[in-house]
Coordinates of C-alpha atoms in Angstrom, one line a residue:
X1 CA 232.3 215.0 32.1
X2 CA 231.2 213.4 28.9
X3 CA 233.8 210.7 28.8
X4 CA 233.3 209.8 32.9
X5 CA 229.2 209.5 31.7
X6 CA 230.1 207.3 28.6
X7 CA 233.8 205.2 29.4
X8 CA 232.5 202.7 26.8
X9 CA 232.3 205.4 23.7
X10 CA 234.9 206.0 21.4
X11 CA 237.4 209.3 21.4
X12 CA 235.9 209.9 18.0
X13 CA 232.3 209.5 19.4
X14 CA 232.9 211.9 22.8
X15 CA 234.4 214.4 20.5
X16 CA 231.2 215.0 18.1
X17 CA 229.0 214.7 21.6
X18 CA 230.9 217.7 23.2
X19 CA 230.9 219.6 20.0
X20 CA 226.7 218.5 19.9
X21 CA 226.3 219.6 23.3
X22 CA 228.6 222.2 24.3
X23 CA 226.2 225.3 23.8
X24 CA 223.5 224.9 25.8
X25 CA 226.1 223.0 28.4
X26 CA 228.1 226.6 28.5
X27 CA 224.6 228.5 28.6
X28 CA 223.1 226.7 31.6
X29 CA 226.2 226.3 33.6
X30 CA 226.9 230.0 33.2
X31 CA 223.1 230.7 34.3
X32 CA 223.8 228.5 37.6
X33 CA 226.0 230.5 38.7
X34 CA 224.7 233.6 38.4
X35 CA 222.0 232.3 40.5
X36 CA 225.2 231.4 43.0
X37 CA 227.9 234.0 42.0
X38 CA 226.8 236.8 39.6
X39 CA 230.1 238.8 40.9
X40 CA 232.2 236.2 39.3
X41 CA 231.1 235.6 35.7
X42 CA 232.9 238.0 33.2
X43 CA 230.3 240.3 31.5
X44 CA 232.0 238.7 27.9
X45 CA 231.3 235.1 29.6
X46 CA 227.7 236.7 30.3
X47 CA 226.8 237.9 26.8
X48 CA 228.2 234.7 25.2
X49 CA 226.2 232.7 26.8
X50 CA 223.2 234.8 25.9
X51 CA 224.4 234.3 22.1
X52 CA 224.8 236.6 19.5
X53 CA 222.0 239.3 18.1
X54 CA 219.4 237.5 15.3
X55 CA 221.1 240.1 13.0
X56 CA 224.4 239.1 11.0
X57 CA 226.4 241.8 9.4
X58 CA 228.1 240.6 6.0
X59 CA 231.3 241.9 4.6
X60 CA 233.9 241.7 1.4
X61 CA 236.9 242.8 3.9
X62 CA 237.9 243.3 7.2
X63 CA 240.5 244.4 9.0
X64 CA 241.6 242.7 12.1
X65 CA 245.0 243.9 13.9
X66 CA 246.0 245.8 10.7
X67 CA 245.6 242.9 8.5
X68 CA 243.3 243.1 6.0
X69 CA 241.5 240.1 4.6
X70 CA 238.9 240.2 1.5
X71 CA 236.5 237.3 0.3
X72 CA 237.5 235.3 -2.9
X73 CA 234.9 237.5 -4.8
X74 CA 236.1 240.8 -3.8
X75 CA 239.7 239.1 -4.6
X76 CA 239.0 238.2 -8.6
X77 CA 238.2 242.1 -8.9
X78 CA 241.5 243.0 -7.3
X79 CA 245.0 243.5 -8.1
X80 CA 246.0 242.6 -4.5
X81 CA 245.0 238.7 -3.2
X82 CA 244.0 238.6 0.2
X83 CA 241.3 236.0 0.6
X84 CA 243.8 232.7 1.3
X85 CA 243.9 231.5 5.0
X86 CA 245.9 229.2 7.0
X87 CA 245.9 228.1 10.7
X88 CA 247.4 225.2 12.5
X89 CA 245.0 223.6 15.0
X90 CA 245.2 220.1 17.0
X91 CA 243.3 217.9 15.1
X92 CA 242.5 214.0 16.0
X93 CA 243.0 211.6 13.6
X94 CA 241.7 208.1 13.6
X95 CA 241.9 205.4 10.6
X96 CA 238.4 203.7 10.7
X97 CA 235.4 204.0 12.6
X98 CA 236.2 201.7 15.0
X99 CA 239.9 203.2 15.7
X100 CA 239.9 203.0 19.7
X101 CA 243.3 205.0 19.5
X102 CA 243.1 208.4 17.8
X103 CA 246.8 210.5 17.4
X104 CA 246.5 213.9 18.4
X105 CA 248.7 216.0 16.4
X106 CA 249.3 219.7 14.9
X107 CA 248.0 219.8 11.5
X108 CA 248.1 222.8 9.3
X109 CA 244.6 223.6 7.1
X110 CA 245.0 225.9 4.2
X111 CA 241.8 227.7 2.7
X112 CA 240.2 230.6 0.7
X113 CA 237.3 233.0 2.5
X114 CA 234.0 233.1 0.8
X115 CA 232.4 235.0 3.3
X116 CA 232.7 237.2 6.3
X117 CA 230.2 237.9 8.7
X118 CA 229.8 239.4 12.1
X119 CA 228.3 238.4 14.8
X120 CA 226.9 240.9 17.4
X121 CA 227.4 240.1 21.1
X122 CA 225.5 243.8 22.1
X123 CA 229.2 244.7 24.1
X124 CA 231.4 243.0 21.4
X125 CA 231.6 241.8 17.6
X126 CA 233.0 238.6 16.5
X127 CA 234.0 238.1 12.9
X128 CA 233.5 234.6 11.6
X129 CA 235.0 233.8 8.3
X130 CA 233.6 231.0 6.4
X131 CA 236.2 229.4 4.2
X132 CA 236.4 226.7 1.5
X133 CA 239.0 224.5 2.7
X134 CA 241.7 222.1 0.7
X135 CA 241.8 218.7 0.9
X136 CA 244.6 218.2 2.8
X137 CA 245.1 214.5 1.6
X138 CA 245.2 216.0 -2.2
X139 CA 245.8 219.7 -2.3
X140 CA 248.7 220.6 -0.3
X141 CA 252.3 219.1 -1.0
X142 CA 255.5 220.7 0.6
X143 CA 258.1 221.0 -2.6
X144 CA 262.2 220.0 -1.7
X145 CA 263.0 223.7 -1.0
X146 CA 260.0 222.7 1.7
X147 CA 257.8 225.6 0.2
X148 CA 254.4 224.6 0.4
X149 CA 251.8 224.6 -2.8
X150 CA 248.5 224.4 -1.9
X151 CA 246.1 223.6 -5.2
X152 CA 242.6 225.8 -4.3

């Protein structure tokens, strides 16, 4: 919807837009149609769209699926380290700001949890882990034996 409204605008632009916007796009669309068709709207879809409780819950570990994960604090005071992080996400990349073709690719981000926090939905709970990331340009370099050494 955001590129048909904008053709002129840059990947890099429509992407920051959507990421702007996409909140209170999700929150009124859901609310139009419950006005149409409350039966189909999921009661998660529902309470998203409402947005979490004003009150956050903080923690130095959580368990999620029997994986336990502890902030870099709660870390230094232990003998087990279970604050580091990776994911791999889809991540554009363009070389300048006026780059009019940006590669899609996989790109893996390495990091170290400095906090956890909940966020109450009233029906469910949604941990959010905020995380100091490594610079992927300096920090990370895969060795011969293709281990990769991530400097935090």
């Amino acid at each position: 919807m955001i590129t048909k409204l904008n053709p002129t605008r840059t990947d890099h632009w429509i992407c920051r837009e959507h990421n702007a916007t996409f909140i209170q796009w999700l929150k009124s669309h859901i609310f139009a149609e419950l006005n149409v068709r409350s039966s189909l709207i999921s009661d998660r879809l529902k309470w998203l769209a409402n947005g979490p409780n004003f009150q956050v819950f903080s923690y130095t570990g959580y368990m999620i699926n029997g994986c336990t994960f502890y902030t870099k604090d709660r870390d230094d005071q232990s003998t087990m380290q279970n604050s580091g992080v990776t994911l791999v996400a889809e991540s554009m990349h363009i070389s300048s700001a006026k780059d009019r073709s940006p590669i899609y690719a996989n790109m893996s981000y390495f990091g170290v949890i400095e906090h956890i926090w909940e966020l109450d939905y009233t029906t469910f709970r949604v941990p959010i882990f905020g995380c100091k990331w490594v610079d992927n340009n300096n920090g990370v370099r895969q060795d011969e034996t293709g281990f990769m050494q991530v400097n935090f």
